[in-house]
PDB file of C-alpha atoms in Angstrom:
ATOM      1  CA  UNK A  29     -81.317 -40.783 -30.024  1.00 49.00           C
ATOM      2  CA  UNK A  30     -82.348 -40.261 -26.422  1.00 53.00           C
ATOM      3  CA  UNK A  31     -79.227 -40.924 -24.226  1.00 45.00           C
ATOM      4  CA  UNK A  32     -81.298 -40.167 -20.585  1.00 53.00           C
ATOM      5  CA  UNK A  33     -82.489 -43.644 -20.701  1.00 57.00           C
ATOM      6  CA  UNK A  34     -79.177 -45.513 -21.366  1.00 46.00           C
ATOM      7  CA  UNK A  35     -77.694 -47.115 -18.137  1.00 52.00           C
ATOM      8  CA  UNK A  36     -73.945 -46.802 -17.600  1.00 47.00           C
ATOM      9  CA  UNK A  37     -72.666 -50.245 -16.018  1.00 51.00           C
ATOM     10  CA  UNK A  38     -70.565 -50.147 -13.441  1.00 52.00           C
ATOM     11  CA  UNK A  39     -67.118 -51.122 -13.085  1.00 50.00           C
ATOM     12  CA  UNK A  40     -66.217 -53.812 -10.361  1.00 51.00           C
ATOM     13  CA  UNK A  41     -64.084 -52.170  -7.664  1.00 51.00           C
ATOM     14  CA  UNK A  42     -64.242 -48.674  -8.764  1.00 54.00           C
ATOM     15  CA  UNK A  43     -65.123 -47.391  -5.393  1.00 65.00           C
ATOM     16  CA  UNK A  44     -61.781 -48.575  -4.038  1.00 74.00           C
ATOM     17  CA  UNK A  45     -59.306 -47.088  -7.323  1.00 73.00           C
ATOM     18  CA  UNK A  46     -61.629 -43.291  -6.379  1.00 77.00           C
ATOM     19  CA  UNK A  47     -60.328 -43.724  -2.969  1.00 77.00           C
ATOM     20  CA  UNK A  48     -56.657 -44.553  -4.025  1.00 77.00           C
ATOM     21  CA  UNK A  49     -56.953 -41.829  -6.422  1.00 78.00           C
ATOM     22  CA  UNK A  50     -57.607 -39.387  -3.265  1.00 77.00           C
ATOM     23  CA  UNK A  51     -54.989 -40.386  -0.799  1.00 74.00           C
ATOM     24  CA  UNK A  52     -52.516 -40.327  -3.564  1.00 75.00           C
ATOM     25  CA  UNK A  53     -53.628 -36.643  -4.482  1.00 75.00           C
ATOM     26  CA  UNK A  54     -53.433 -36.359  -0.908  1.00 76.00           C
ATOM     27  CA  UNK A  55     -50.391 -37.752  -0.233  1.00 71.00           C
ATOM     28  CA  UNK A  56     -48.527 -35.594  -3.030  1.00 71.00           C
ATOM     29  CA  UNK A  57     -50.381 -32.246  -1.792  1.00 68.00           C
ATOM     30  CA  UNK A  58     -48.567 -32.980   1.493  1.00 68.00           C
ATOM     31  CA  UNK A  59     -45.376 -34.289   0.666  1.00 71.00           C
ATOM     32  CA  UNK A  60     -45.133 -31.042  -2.238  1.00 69.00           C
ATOM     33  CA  UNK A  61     -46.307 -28.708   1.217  1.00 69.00           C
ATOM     34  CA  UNK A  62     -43.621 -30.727   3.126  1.00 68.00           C
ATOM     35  CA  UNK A  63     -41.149 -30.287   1.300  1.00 71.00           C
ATOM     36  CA  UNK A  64     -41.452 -26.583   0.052  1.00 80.00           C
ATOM     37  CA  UNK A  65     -42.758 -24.753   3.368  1.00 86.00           C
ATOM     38  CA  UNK A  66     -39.078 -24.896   4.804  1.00 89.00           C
ATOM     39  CA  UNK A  67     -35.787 -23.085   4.003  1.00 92.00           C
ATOM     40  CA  UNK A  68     -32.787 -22.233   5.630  1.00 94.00           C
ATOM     41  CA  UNK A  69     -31.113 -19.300   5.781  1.00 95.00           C
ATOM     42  CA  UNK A  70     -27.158 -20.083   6.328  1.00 94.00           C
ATOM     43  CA  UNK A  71     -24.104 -18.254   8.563  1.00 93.00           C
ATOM     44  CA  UNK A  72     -23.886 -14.464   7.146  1.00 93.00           C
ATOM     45  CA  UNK A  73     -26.907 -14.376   5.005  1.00 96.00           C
ATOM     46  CA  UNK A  74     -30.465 -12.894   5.067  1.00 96.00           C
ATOM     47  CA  UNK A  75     -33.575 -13.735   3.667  1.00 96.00           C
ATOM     48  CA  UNK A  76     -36.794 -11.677   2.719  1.00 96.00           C
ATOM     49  CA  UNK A  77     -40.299 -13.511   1.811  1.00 96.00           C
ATOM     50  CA  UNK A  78     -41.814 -12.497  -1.686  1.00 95.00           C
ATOM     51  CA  UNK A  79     -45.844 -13.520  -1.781  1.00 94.00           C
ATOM     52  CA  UNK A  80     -47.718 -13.986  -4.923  1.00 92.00           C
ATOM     53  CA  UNK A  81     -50.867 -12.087  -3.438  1.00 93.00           C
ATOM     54  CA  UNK A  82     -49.281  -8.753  -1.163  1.00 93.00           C
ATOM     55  CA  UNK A  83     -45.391  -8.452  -2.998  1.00 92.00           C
ATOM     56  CA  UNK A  84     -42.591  -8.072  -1.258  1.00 95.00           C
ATOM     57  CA  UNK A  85     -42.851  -8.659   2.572  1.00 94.00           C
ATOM     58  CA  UNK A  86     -40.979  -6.209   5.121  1.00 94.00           C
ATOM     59  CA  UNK A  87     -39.994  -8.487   7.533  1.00 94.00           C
ATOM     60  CA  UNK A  88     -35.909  -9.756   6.859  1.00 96.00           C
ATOM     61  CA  UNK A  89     -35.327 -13.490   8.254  1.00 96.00           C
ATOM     62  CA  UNK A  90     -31.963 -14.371  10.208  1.00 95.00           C
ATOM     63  CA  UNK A  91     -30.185 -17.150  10.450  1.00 94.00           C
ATOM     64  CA  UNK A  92     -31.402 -20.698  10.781  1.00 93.00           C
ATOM     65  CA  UNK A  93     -35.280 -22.454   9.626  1.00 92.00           C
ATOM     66  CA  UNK A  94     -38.452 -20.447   9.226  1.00 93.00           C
ATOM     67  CA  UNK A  95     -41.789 -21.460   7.126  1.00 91.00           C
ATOM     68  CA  UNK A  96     -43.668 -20.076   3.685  1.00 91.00           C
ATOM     69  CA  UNK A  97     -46.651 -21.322   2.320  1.00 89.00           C
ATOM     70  CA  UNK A  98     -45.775 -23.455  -1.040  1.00 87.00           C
ATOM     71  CA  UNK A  99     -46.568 -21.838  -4.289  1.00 86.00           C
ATOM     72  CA  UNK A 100     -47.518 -18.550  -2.598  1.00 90.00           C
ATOM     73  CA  UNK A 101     -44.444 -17.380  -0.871  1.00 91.00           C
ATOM     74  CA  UNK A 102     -40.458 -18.234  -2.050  1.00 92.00           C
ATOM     75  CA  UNK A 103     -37.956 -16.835  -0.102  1.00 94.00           C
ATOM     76  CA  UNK A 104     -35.118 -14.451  -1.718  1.00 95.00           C
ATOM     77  CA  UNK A 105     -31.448 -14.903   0.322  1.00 95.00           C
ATOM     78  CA  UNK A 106     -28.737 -12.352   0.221  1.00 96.00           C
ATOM     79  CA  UNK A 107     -25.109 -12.578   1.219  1.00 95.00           C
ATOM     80  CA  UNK A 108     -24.711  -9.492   3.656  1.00 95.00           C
ATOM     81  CA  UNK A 109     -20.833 -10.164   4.126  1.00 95.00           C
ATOM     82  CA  UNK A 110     -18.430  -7.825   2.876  1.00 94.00           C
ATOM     83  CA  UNK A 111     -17.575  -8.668  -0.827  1.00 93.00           C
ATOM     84  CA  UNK A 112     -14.054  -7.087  -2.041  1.00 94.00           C
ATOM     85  CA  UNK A 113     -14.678  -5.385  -5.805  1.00 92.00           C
ATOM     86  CA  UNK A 114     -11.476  -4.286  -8.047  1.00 92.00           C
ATOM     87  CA  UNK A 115     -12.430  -1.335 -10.178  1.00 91.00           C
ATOM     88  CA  UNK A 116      -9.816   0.851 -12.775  1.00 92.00           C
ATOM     89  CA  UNK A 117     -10.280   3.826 -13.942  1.00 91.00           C
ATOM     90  CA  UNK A 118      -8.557   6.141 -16.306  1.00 91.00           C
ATOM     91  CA  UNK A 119      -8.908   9.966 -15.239  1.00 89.00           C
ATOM     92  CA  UNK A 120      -7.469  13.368 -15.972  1.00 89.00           C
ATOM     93  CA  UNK A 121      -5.504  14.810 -13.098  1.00 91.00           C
ATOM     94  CA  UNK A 122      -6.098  18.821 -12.075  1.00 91.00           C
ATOM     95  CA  UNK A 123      -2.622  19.407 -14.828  1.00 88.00           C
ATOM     96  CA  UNK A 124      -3.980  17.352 -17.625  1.00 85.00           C
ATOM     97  CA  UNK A 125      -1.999  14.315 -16.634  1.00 88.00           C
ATOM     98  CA  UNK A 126      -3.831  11.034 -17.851  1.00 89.00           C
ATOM     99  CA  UNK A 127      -3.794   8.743 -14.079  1.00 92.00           C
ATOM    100  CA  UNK A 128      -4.823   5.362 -14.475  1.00 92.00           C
ATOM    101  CA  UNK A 129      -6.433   4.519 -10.587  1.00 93.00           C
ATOM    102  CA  UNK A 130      -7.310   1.399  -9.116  1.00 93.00           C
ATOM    103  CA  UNK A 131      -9.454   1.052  -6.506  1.00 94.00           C
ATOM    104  CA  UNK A 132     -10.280  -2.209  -3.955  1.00 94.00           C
ATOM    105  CA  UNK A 133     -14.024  -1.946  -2.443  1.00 95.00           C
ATOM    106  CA  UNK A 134     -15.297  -3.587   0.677  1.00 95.00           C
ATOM    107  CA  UNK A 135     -19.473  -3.513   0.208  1.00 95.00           C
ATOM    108  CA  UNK A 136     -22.223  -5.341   1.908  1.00 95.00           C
ATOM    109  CA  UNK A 137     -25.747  -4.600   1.745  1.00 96.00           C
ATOM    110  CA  UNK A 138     -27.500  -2.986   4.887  1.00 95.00           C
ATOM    111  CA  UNK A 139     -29.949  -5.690   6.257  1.00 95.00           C
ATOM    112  CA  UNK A 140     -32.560  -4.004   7.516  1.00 95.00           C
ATOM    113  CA  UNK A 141     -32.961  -2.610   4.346  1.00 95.00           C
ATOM    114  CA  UNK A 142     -33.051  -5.655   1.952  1.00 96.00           C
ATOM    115  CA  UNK A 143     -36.563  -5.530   1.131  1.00 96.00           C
ATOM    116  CA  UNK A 144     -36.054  -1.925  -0.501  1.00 95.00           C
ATOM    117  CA  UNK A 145     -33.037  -3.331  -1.984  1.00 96.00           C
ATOM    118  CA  UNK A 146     -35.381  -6.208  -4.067  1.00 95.00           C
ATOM    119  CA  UNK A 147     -37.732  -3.700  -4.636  1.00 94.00           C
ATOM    120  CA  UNK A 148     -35.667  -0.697  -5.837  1.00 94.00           C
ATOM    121  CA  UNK A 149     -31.744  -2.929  -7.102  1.00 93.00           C
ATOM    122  CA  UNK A 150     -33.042  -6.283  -7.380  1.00 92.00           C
ATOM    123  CA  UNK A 151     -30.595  -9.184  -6.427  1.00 91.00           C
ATOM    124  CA  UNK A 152     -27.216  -8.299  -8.806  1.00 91.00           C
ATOM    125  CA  UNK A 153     -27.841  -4.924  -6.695  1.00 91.00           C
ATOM    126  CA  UNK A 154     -23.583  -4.452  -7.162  1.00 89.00           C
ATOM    127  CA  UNK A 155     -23.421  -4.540 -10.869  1.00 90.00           C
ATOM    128  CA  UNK A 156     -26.198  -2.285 -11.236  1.00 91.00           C
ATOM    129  CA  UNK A 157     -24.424   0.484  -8.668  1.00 93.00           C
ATOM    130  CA  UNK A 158     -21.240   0.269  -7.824  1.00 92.00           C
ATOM    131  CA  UNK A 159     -19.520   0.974 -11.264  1.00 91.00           C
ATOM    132  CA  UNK A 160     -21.078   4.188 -12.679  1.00 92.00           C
ATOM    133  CA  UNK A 161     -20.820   5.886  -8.920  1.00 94.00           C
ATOM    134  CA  UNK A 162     -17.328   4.269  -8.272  1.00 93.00           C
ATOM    135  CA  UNK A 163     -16.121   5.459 -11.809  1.00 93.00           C
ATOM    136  CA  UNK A 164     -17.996   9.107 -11.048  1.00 93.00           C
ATOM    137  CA  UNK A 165     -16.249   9.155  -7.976  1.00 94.00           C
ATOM    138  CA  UNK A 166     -12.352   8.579  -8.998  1.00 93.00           C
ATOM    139  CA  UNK A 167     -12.647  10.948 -11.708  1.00 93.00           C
ATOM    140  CA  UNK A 168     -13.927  13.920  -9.577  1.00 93.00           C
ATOM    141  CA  UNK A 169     -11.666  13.136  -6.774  1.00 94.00           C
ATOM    142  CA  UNK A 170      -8.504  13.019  -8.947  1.00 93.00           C
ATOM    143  CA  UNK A 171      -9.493  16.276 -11.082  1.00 93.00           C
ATOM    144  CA  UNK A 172      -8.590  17.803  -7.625  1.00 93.00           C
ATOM    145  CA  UNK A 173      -5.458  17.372  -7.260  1.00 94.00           C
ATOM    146  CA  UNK A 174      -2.023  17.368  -9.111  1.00 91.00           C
ATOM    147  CA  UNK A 175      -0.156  13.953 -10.598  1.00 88.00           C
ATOM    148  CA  UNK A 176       2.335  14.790  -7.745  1.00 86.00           C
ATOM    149  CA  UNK A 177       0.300  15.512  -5.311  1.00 91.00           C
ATOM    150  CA  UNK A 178      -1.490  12.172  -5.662  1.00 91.00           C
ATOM    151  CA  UNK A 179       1.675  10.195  -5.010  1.00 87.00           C
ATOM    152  CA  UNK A 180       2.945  12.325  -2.081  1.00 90.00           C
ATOM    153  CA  UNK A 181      -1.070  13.130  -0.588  1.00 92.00           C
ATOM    154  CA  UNK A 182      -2.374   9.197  -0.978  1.00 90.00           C
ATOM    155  CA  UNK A 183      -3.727   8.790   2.161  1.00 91.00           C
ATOM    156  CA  UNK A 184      -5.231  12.474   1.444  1.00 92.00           C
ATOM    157  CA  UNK A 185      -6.882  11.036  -1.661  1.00 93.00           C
ATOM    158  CA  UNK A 186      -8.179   7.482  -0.766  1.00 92.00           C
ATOM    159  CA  UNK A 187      -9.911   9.256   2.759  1.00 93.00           C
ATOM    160  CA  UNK A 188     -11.751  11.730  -0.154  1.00 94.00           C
ATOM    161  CA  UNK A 189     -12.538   8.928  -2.295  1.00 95.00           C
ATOM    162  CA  UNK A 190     -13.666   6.999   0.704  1.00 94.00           C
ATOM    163  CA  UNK A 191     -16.055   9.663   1.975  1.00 95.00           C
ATOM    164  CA  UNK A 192     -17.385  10.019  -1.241  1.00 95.00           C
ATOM    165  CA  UNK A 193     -18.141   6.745  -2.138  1.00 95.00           C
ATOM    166  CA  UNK A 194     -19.837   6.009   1.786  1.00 94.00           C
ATOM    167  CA  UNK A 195     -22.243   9.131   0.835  1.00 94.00           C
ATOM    168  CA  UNK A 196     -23.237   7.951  -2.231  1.00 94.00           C
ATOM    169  CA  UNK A 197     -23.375   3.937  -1.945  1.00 95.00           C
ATOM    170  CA  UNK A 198     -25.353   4.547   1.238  1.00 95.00           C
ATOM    171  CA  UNK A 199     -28.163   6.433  -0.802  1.00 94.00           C
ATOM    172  CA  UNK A 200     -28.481   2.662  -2.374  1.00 95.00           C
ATOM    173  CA  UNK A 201     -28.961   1.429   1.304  1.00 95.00           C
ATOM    174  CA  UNK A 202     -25.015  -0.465   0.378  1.00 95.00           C
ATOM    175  CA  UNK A 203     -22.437  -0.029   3.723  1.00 95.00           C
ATOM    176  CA  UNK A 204     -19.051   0.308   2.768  1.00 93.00           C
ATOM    177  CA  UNK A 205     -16.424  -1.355   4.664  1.00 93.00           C
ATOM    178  CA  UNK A 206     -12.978  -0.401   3.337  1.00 92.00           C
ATOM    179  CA  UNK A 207     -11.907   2.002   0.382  1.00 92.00           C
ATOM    180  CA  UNK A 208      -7.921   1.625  -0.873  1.00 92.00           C
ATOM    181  CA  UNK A 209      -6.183   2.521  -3.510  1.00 92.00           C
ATOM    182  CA  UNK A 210      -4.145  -0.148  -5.252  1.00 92.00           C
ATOM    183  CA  UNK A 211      -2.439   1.036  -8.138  1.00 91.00           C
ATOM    184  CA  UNK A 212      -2.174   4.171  -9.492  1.00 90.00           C
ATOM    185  CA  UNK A 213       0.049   4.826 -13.321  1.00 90.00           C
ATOM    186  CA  UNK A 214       0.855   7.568 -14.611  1.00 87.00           C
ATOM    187  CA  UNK A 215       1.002   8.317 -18.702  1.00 79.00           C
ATOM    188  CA  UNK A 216       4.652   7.644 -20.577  1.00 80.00           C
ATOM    189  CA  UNK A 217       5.842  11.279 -20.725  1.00 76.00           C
ATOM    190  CA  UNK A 218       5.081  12.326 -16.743  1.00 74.00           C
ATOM    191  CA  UNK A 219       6.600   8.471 -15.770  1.00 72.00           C
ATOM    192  CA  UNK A 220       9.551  10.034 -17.698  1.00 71.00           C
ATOM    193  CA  UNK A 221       9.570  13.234 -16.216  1.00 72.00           C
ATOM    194  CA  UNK A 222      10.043  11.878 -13.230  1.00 72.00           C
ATOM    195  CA  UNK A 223      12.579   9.584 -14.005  1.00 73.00           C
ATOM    196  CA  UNK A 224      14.714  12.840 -15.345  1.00 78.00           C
ATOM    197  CA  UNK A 225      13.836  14.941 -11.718  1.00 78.00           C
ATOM    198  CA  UNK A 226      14.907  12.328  -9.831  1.00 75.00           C
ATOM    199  CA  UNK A 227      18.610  11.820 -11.708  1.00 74.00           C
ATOM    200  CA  UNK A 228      18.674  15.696 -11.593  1.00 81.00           C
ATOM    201  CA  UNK A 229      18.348  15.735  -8.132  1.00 82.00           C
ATOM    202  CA  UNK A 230      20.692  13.175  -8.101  1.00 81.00           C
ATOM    203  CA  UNK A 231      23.350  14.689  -9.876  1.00 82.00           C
ATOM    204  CA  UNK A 232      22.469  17.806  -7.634  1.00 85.00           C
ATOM    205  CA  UNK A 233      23.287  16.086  -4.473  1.00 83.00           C
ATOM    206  CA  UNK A 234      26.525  14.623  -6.016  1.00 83.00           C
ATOM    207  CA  UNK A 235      27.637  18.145  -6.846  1.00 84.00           C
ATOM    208  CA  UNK A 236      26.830  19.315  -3.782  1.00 86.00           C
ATOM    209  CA  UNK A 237      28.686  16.524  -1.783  1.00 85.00           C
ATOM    210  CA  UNK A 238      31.566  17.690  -4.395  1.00 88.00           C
ATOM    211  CA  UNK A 239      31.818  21.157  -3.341  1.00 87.00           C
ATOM    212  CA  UNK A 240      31.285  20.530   0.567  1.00 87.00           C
ATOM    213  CA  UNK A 241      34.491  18.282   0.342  1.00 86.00           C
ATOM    214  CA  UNK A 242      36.382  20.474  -2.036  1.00 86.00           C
ATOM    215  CA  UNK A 243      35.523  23.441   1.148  1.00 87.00           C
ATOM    216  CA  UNK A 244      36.489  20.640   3.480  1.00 88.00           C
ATOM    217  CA  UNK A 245      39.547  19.799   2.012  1.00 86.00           C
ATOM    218  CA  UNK A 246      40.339  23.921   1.211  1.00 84.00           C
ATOM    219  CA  UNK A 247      39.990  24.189   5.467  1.00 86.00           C
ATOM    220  CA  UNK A 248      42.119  21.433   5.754  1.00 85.00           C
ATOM    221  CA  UNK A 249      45.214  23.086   3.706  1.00 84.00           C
ATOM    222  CA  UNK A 250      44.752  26.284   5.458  1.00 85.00           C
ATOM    223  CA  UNK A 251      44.444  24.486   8.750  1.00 87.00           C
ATOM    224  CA  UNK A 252      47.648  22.326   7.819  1.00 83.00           C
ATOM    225  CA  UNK A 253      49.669  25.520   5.980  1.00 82.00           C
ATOM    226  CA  UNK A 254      49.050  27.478   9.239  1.00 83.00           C
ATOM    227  CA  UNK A 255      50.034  24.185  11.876  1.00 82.00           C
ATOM    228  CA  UNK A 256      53.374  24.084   9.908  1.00 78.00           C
ATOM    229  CA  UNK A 257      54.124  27.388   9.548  1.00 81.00           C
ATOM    230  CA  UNK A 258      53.347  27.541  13.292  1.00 81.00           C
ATOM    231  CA  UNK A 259      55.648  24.722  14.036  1.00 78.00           C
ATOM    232  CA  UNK A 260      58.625  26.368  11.627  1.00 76.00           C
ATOM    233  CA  UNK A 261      58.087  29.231  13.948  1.00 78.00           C
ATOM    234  CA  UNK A 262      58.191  27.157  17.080  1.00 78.00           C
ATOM    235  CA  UNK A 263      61.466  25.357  15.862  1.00 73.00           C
ATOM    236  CA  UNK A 264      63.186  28.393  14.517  1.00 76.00           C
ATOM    237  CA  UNK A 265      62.604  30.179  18.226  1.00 77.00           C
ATOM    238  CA  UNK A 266      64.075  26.955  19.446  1.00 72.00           C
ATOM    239  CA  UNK A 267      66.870  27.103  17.855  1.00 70.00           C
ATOM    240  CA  UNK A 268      67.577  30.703  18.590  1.00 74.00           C
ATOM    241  CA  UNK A 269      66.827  30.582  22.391  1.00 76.00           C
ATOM    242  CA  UNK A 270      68.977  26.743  22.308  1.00 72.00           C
ATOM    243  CA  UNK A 271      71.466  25.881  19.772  1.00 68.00           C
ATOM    244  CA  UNK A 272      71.363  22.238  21.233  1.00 69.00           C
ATOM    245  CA  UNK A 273      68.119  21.689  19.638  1.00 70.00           C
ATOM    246  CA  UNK A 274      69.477  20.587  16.516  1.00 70.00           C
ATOM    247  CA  UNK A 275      71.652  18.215  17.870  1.00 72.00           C
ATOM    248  CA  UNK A 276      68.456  16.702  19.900  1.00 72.00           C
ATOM    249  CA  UNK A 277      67.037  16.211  16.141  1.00 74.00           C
ATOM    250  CA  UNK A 278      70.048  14.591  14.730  1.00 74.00           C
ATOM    251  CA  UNK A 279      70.194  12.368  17.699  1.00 75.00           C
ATOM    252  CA  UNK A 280      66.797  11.498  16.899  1.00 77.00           C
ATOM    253  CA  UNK A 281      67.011  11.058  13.438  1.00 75.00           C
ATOM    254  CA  UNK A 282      70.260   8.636  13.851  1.00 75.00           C
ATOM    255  CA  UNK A 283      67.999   6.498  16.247  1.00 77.00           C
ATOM    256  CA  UNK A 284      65.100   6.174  13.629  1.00 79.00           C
ATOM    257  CA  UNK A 285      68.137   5.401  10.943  1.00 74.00           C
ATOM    258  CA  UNK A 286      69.761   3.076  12.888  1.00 74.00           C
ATOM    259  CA  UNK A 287      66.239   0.930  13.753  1.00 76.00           C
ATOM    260  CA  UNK A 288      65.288   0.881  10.122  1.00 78.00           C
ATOM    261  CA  UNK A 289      68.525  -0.360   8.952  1.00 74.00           C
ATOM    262  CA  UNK A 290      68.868  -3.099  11.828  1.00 74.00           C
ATOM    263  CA  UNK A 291      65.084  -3.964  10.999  1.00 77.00           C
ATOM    264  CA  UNK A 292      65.868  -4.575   7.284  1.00 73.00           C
ATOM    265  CA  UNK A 293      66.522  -7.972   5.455  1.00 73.00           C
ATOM    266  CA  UNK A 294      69.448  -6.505   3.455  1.00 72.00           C
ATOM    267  CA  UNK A 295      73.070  -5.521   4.133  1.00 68.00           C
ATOM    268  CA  UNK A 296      73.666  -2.257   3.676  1.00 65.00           C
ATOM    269  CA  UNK A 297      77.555  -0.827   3.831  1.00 66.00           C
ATOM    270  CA  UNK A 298      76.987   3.138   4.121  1.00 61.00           C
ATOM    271  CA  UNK A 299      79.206   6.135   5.319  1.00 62.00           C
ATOM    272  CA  UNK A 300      78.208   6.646   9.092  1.00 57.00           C
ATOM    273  CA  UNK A 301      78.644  10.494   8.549  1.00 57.00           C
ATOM    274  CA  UNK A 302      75.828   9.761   5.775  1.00 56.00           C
ATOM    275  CA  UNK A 303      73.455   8.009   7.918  1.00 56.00           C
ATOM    276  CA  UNK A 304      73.864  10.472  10.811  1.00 54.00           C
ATOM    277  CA  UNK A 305      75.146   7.550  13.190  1.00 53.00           C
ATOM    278  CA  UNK A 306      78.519   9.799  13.395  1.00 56.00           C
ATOM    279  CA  UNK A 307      77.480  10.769  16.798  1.00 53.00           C
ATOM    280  CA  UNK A 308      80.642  10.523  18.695  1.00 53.00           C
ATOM    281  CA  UNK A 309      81.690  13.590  16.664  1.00 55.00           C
ATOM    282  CA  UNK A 310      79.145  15.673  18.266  1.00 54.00           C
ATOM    283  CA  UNK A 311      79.493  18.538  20.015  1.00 56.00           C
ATOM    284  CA  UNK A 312      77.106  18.372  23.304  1.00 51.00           C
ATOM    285  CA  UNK A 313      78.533  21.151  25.198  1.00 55.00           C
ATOM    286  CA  UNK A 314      75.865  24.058  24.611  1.00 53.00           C
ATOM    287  CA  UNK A 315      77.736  27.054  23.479  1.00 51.00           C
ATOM    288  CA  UNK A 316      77.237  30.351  25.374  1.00 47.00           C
ATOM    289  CA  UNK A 317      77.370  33.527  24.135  1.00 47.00           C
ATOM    290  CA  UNK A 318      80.241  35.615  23.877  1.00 42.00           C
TER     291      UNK A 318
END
């Protein structure tokens, strides 16, 4: 059958549906290039341009709206704030004493250098970096040092492991803003250890403070044996050079009787020669020597 001579009718109004058909392409072309030739990059973020014809474009876009061409370009955004990052690790000390570290991390990535970041990291850039160089890191810093010396040289240790970590997170093109340590355990038998130093010392400082007053109070005795044996001295020259000085005493000691026994609730019916108040028997005329 010879189809060149058959005669296609034509459709009333097919001119104007072609037409339709065209602005409505149209239409959706523009609205789909409207609507995917802007982006916005938000407060502390960065973007870099990936096209489908030359890769990975240099240029890193700040803050605010820029333009792509749809389908060719799509724009990758990174958060260049610092992130914090809590990392353990178990390590052997410079004695053989197993430490258990933790460490706190303050990263961002440098944002000049995001485009080499895409190429190189990709976008989970921290996952693929920071654990194997942070876990490297701790367990040659703390092979360096004793179990004690890491509690009584910490601000030793954490500047190591911080200048360390900024040497090697910056070969990733990754700025780090703060390194700290945050815990740091020790294995059962050196927590234990410790434990029994610090009651030894303990019990060292008690017996120390034991001796020190038993040579305190020893000074004291000889200090007191020598004051009274000074004062017999005194009173027995006294007594030689002034006979009267005994009755002065007796006086005395009738006065403190006599205010005691006033001062006192209860009655008390006593021999005045007993209670020294028998002073009108005394003899006050100082005897001379014959």
């Amino acid at each position: 059958m010879n189809l060149n001579n058959v005669k296609v009718p034509k459709m009333p109004g097919g001119g104007a549906a072609s037409a339709l058909l065209k602005v409505g392409v149209i239409g959706a072309l523009g609205l789909y290039g409207a609507a995917n030739s802007l982006y916005n990059v938000d407060g502390g973020h960065r973007a870099i341009v990936f096209n489908r014809i030359v890769g990975v474009k240099d240029q890193v876009y700040a803050e605010g709206t820029h333009l792509i061409l749809p389908w060719f370009e799509r724009p990758v955004i990174y958060d260049v704030r610092a992130k914090p990052h809590l990392v353990e690790s178990t390590s052997g000390s410079r004695d053989l004493q197993m430490v258990k570290i933790g460490l706190r991390v303050l990263t961002r990535p440098v944002p000049d250098q995001l485009p080499t970041i895409y190429r190189t990291l990709g976008e989970n850039y921290n996952e693929r970096v920071l654990p194997s160089i942070i876990h490297e890191t701790l367990k040659a810093v703390v092979a360096q040092y004793n179990a004690s010396q890491l509690i009584t040289q910490r601000e030793a240790v954490s500047r190591n492991i911080r200048e360390i970590l900024t040497a090697r997170a910056a070969n990733f093109n990754i700025a780090l803003d703060d390194v700290s340590i945050t815990t740091l355990t020790f294995g059962k038998e050196f927590t234990a250890a410790i434990e029994a130093k610090q009651v030894a010392a303990q019990e060292a400082e008690r017996a120390k403070f034991i001796v020190e007053k038993a040579e305190q109070d020893k000074k004291s005795a000889i200090i007191r044996a020598q004051g009274e044996a000074k004062s017999a001295q005194l009173i027995g020259q006294a007594i030689a050079n002034n006979p009267a000085f005994i009755t002065l005493r007796k006086i005395e000691a009738a006065r403190e009787i006599a205010h005691t026994i006033s001062n006192a609730a209860n009655k008390v019916f006593l021999n005045s020669g007993d209670l020294l108040l028998n002073l009108q028997e005394t003899n006050l005329e100082p005897t001379g020597k014959k």
